[in-house]
Coordinates of C-alpha atoms and ligand atoms in Angstrom, one line a residue:
M244 CA -11.9 15.9 15.3
D245 CA -13.6 12.3 14.5
M246 CA -11.3 9.9 13.3
A247 CA -12.3 6.9 11.5
Q248 CA -10.1 3.7 11.5
G249 CA -6.6 5.1 10.4
G250 CA -7.7 8.7 10.2
Y251 CA -10.1 11.1 9.3
V252 CA -14.0 10.6 8.9
N253 CA -14.9 11.5 5.8
V254 CA -18.1 12.1 4.6
V255 CA -18.4 10.0 1.1
L256 CA -20.7 10.3 -1.7
V257 CA -20.6 6.8 -4.0
T258 CA -22.7 6.8 -6.8
G259 CA -24.2 3.7 -7.9
G260 CA -24.2 2.0 -4.1
S261 CA -26.5 0.2 -4.9
S262 CA -24.8 -3.0 -6.5
G263 CA -21.3 -4.7 -7.5
L264 CA -18.1 -2.5 -6.8
G265 CA -19.9 0.4 -5.6
K266 CA -21.8 -1.8 -3.2
A267 CA -18.5 -3.2 -1.9
M268 CA -17.0 0.5 -1.4
C269 CA -20.0 1.8 0.4
E270 CA -19.7 -1.4 2.9
R271 CA -15.9 -0.9 3.2
L272 CA -16.1 2.5 3.9
S273 CA -18.8 2.5 6.0
A274 CA -16.9 -0.2 8.1
L275 CA -14.0 2.2 8.1
G276 CA -15.9 4.8 10.1
H277 CA -16.7 7.3 7.2
R278 CA -20.4 8.5 6.7
V279 CA -21.2 6.9 3.4
Y280 CA -24.0 7.7 0.9
G281 CA -24.4 5.6 -1.8
T282 CA -27.1 5.9 -4.5
G283 CA -29.2 4.2 -6.9
R284 CA -31.9 5.1 -9.6
K285 CA -34.5 3.2 -7.0
P286 CA -33.0 2.3 -3.5
E287 CA -34.7 0.4 -1.2
Q288 CA -34.4 0.9 2.5
D289 CA -30.8 1.5 4.0
P290 CA -28.7 -1.1 4.4
S291 CA -26.9 -1.2 7.3
G292 CA -23.9 1.1 8.3
Y293 CA -24.7 3.3 5.3
H294 CA -27.5 5.2 3.7
L295 CA -28.9 4.7 -0.2
L296 CA -30.4 8.1 -1.8
A297 CA -32.3 8.2 -5.2
M298 CA -30.1 9.4 -7.9
D299 CA -30.5 9.2 -11.5
I300 CA -26.9 10.7 -12.9
S301 CA -28.6 11.1 -16.6
D302 CA -31.0 13.4 -14.8
S303 CA -29.5 17.2 -13.3
A304 CA -32.5 17.6 -10.9
S305 CA -32.0 14.3 -9.5
V306 CA -28.3 14.9 -9.0
E307 CA -28.8 18.1 -7.3
K308 CA -31.5 16.9 -4.7
A309 CA -29.8 14.0 -4.1
V310 CA -26.4 16.0 -3.4
G311 CA -28.4 19.1 -1.8
E312 CA -29.7 16.5 0.8
I313 CA -26.0 15.2 2.0
L314 CA -24.9 18.5 2.1
Q315 CA -28.3 19.7 4.3
R316 CA -27.6 16.4 6.6
E317 CA -23.8 16.9 6.8
G318 CA -22.6 20.2 6.1
R319 CA -20.2 18.7 3.5
I320 CA -18.9 15.8 1.1
D321 CA -15.3 15.1 1.4
V322 CA -15.1 12.3 -0.8
V323 CA -17.1 11.2 -4.1
V324 CA -16.1 8.2 -5.9
N325 CA -18.1 8.1 -9.5
N326 CA -18.4 4.5 -9.9
A327 CA -22.2 4.4 -11.3
G328 CA -22.2 3.3 -15.0
L329 CA -23.2 1.1 -17.9
G330 CA -22.1 -1.3 -20.3
I331 CA -22.6 -1.8 -23.7
Q332 CA -22.4 -4.4 -26.4
G333 CA -22.5 -4.6 -30.0
A334 CA -20.3 -3.9 -33.3
V335 CA -19.9 -0.1 -33.9
E336 CA -21.8 -0.2 -36.5
D337 CA -25.0 -2.0 -35.5
V338 CA -25.0 0.2 -32.5
D339 CA -27.3 3.4 -33.1
P340 CA -26.4 6.9 -32.5
E341 CA -29.3 7.3 -29.8
L342 CA -28.1 4.1 -27.9
A343 CA -24.4 5.9 -28.2
L344 CA -25.7 8.5 -26.5
R345 CA -27.5 6.8 -23.8
L346 CA -24.5 5.3 -23.0
F347 CA -22.5 8.5 -23.1
D348 CA -25.2 10.5 -21.1
V349 CA -24.5 7.9 -18.1
N350 CA -20.7 7.1 -18.7
V351 CA -19.5 10.6 -19.4
L352 CA -22.2 13.1 -18.6
G353 CA -23.2 11.4 -15.2
A354 CA -20.1 11.6 -13.4
H355 CA -19.7 15.5 -15.1
R356 CA -23.2 16.5 -13.5
V357 CA -22.4 15.0 -10.2
C358 CA -19.0 17.1 -10.1
R359 CA -20.5 20.6 -11.1
A360 CA -23.0 19.7 -8.0
V361 CA -20.3 18.9 -5.5
L362 CA -17.4 21.4 -6.6
P363 CA -18.6 24.4 -5.5
G364 CA -18.7 23.3 -1.7
M365 CA -15.7 21.5 -2.3
R366 CA -13.6 24.8 -3.5
T367 CA -15.3 26.9 -0.9
R368 CA -13.7 24.9 1.3
K369 CA -10.5 24.5 -0.8
Q370 CA -10.6 20.4 -0.2
G371 CA -11.9 17.4 -1.7
T372 CA -11.4 14.0 -3.2
I373 CA -12.8 13.2 -6.7
V374 CA -12.2 9.3 -7.3
Q375 CA -13.3 8.5 -10.9
I376 CA -14.3 4.9 -12.0
S377 CA -13.2 4.6 -15.5
S378 CA -12.5 1.2 -16.6
I379 CA -9.2 -0.4 -18.1
A380 CA -11.1 -0.8 -21.4
A381 CA -10.6 2.7 -21.9
N382 CA -6.8 2.2 -23.0
F383 CA -8.3 0.1 -26.0
G384 CA -10.8 0.4 -28.4
L385 CA -12.0 -3.0 -27.8
P386 CA -14.2 -5.3 -30.3
Y387 CA -17.7 -5.5 -30.0
R388 CA -17.3 -3.1 -27.2
G389 CA -16.1 0.1 -29.1
F390 CA -18.5 2.7 -27.6
Y391 CA -17.6 1.5 -23.7
S392 CA -14.1 2.2 -24.6
A393 CA -15.0 5.6 -25.7
S394 CA -17.2 6.6 -23.3
K395 CA -14.6 5.5 -20.6
A396 CA -11.7 7.1 -22.6
A397 CA -13.7 10.2 -22.7
L398 CA -14.6 10.2 -19.2
D399 CA -10.4 9.8 -18.3
R400 CA -9.9 12.7 -20.8
W401 CA -11.9 15.3 -19.3
T402 CA -11.2 14.3 -15.8
E403 CA -7.4 15.0 -16.9
A404 CA -8.3 18.5 -17.7
M405 CA -10.1 18.7 -14.4
R406 CA -7.4 17.7 -12.1
V407 CA -5.3 20.4 -13.5
E408 CA -7.9 23.1 -13.2
L409 CA -9.0 21.5 -9.4
K410 CA -5.4 21.6 -8.2
P411 CA -5.0 25.7 -7.4
F412 CA -8.3 24.6 -5.0
G413 CA -6.5 21.7 -3.0
I414 CA -9.1 19.2 -4.6
R415 CA -7.7 16.2 -5.8
V416 CA -9.2 14.2 -8.6
V417 CA -8.0 10.1 -9.1
T418 CA -8.5 7.9 -12.1
V419 CA -9.0 4.4 -11.6
Q420 CA -9.2 1.9 -14.2
P421 CA -10.6 -1.6 -12.9
G422 CA -10.2 -4.6 -15.0
E423 CA -13.2 -7.0 -15.1
F424 CA -14.8 -8.2 -11.4
R425 CA -17.6 -10.4 -10.4
T426 CA -20.6 -7.4 -10.5
R427 CA -24.0 -7.4 -12.8
I428 CA -22.3 -5.0 -15.1
A429 CA -22.9 -7.8 -18.3
D430 CA -26.6 -8.1 -17.7
S431 CA -27.4 -4.5 -17.7
R432 CA -25.0 -3.8 -20.8
L433 CA -26.8 -2.1 -23.4
R434 CA -27.5 -4.0 -26.6
P435 CA -28.8 -3.1 -30.3
Q436 CA -32.0 -4.3 -31.2
R437 CA -30.4 -6.0 -33.9
I438 CA -27.2 -8.0 -34.7
G439 CA -26.2 -7.7 -38.0
E440 CA -26.1 -10.6 -40.1
A441 CA -22.3 -10.0 -41.1
Y442 CA -21.0 -9.7 -37.4
L443 CA -23.1 -12.0 -35.9
E444 CA -20.4 -15.0 -35.8
R445 CA -17.6 -13.1 -34.5
Y446 CA -19.8 -10.8 -32.4
E447 CA -21.4 -14.3 -30.6
K448 CA -18.0 -15.6 -30.3
A449 CA -16.3 -12.4 -28.6
M450 CA -19.0 -12.4 -26.1
A451 CA -18.3 -15.6 -25.2
V452 CA -15.1 -14.9 -24.9
L453 CA -15.9 -12.1 -22.9
N454 CA -18.3 -13.4 -20.6
G455 CA -16.3 -16.8 -19.7
S456 CA -13.8 -14.6 -18.5
L457 CA -12.4 -16.0 -15.6
H458 CA -11.4 -12.4 -14.7
Y459 CA -14.9 -12.1 -13.6
S460 CA -14.5 -14.0 -10.7
R461 CA -12.5 -10.9 -8.7
D462 CA -13.9 -10.3 -6.1
P463 CA -15.5 -6.0 -5.9
A464 CA -13.8 -6.2 -2.2
E465 CA -10.6 -6.1 -3.6
L466 CA -11.5 -3.0 -5.3
S467 CA -13.0 -1.0 -2.8
A468 CA -9.7 -2.2 -0.6
V469 CA -7.8 0.3 -3.3
I470 CA -10.7 3.2 -2.8
A471 CA -9.9 3.0 0.8
R472 CA -6.5 3.2 0.5
I473 CA -6.3 5.9 -2.1
I474 CA -8.9 8.4 0.4
R475 CA -6.4 8.2 3.1
D476 CA -3.3 8.8 1.0
P477 CA -2.2 12.2 1.1
R478 CA -0.3 12.4 -2.1
P479 CA -2.4 9.7 -4.2
R480 CA -1.5 8.6 -7.8
T481 CA -3.3 10.5 -10.7
I482 CA -4.3 7.0 -12.2
Y483 CA -4.3 3.2 -10.8
R484 CA -4.7 0.2 -12.7
V485 CA -6.6 -2.3 -10.5
A486 CA -6.7 -5.5 -13.1
Q487 CA -5.2 -8.8 -14.1
G488 CA -1.3 -8.5 -14.7
V489 CA -1.9 -9.6 -18.5
Q490 CA -4.5 -6.3 -18.7
K491 CA -2.0 -3.9 -17.1
L492 CA 1.1 -5.3 -19.7
S493 CA -1.9 -4.7 -22.6
V494 CA -1.5 -1.2 -22.0
L495 CA 2.5 -1.5 -22.5
A496 CA 2.2 -3.5 -25.4
K497 CA 0.1 -1.2 -26.8
K498 CA 2.5 1.8 -26.6
L499 CA 5.9 -0.8 -27.4
L500 CA 4.3 -2.7 -30.4
P501 CA 3.8 -1.8 -34.0
G502 CA -0.6 -0.8 -33.9
H503 CA -1.6 -3.5 -36.8
A504 CA 0.5 -6.4 -34.9
F505 CA -1.4 -4.9 -31.1
E506 CA -4.6 -5.4 -33.1
R507 CA -3.6 -8.7 -34.3
M508 CA -3.3 -9.7 -30.5
V509 CA -6.4 -8.3 -30.1
A510 CA -8.2 -9.9 -32.6
K511 CA -7.1 -13.4 -31.8
H512 CA -7.9 -13.0 -28.3
Y513 CA -11.7 -12.8 -28.8
E514 CA -11.6 -15.8 -31.7
Ligands
NAP685 N1 -17.5 -4.9 -13.2 C1 -16.4 -4.9 -13.9 O1 -15.7 -6.1 -14.6 C2 -15.9 -3.4 -14.6 C3 -14.8 -3.6 -14.9 C4 -14.2 -1.9 -15.2 C5 -14.8 -0.5 -15.1 N2 -16.4 -0.9 -14.2 C6 -17.1 0.5 -13.7 O2 -17.4 0.2 -12.5 C7 -18.8 0.9 -12.6 C8 -19.9 -0.2 -11.8 O3 -20.1 -1.0 -12.4 P1 -20.6 -2.7 -11.9 O4 -19.5 -3.7 -12.6 O5 -20.4 -2.5 -10.1 O6 -21.8 -2.6 -12.6 P2 -23.1 -2.9 -11.7 O7 -23.4 -3.9 -10.4 O8 -24.2 -3.2 -12.9 O9 -23.6 -1.7 -10.7 C9 -23.9 -0.7 -12.0 C10 -24.4 0.8 -10.6 O10 -24.3 1.6 -11.3 C11 -25.8 2.3 -11.2 N3 -25.9 3.2 -12.5 C12 -26.6 2.9 -13.6 N4 -27.0 3.8 -14.6 C13 -27.5 4.6 -13.3 C14 -27.6 5.8 -13.6 N5 -28.5 6.5 -14.5 N6 -28.0 6.8 -11.9 C15 -27.5 6.1 -11.3 N7 -27.1 4.9 -11.1 C16 -26.6 4.1 -12.0 C17 -26.7 0.9 -10.7 O11 -27.6 1.5 -9.7 P3 -29.3 1.0 -9.9 O12 -29.5 0.3 -11.4 O13 -29.7 0.5 -8.8 O14 -29.7 2.6 -10.6 C18 -25.5 0.5 -10.1 O15 -25.6 0.7 -8.4 C19 -19.3 1.1 -13.7 O16 -18.7 2.2 -14.0 C20 -18.4 0.5 -14.7 O17 -18.1 1.0 -16.2 C21 -16.8 -2.3 -14.1

């Protein structure tokens, strides 16, 4: 049996391996000795240590082609990290249904397409690990990012159901909710064509708070270390929150505080 540093050599697929958190995961996991395939919509040549394949997670044929290529080369996929995703900004009223659908097609259905492509092989072998990169934002309806919160909350709910469904097949499903990390996610957020006059001032203030957040200085390598631990762990937890203490505390505060009191805190944060 091949051995990576600290365990078995896994064949790992990381969607969105071309940038940010996914790129850091590809670098870390390949340095540990795993056989890593990252993906991007228009990948350039393979970086050193791992492969980059073309995959658009909003296109089933593209997902199946990339998964097929890995299976042909390696004969199996042990671990999938569903990391590719997009942000969105804009008041709920300003986001038109087409834009919201574009986001859901990537953040909710993209990971679903990838799961459907890899699960037949994992079920046959009665083993596999799927790690879903959600967000701490899934826990709250964040103002001016309502559809981002909603997309990650939707991802978490079907993931929860799938975890129970896959347990009899020996397949482990783990949710990871990162806080803010230094990546290019802010630049690629979807945006409505027009920000309504009614929201403009508050929206701009909230975006200034968000984009100025010191938390965005966190190194993606921190998250990739957690992913490496999850893969190695024989009994991973159902959910990992990799966020600043205050963000993790907010999840608890939402459970404990009366609704209006918690939402006053949220509004104040973005003023
Ligand atoms: N950074 C944060 O603070 C943070 C916090 C919480 C959660 N997250 C989540 O972490 C994940 C990674 O985000 P990031 O911060 O690393 O952002 P990023 O630097 O913008 O990277 C996003 C990745 O997703 C890929 N991607 C986007 N749309 C895609 C599509 N339709 N098909 C295939 N790949 C697609 C991009 O690849 P190409 O553009 O090359 O195709 C890129 O590799 C996302 O799911 C995000 O929601 C990030």
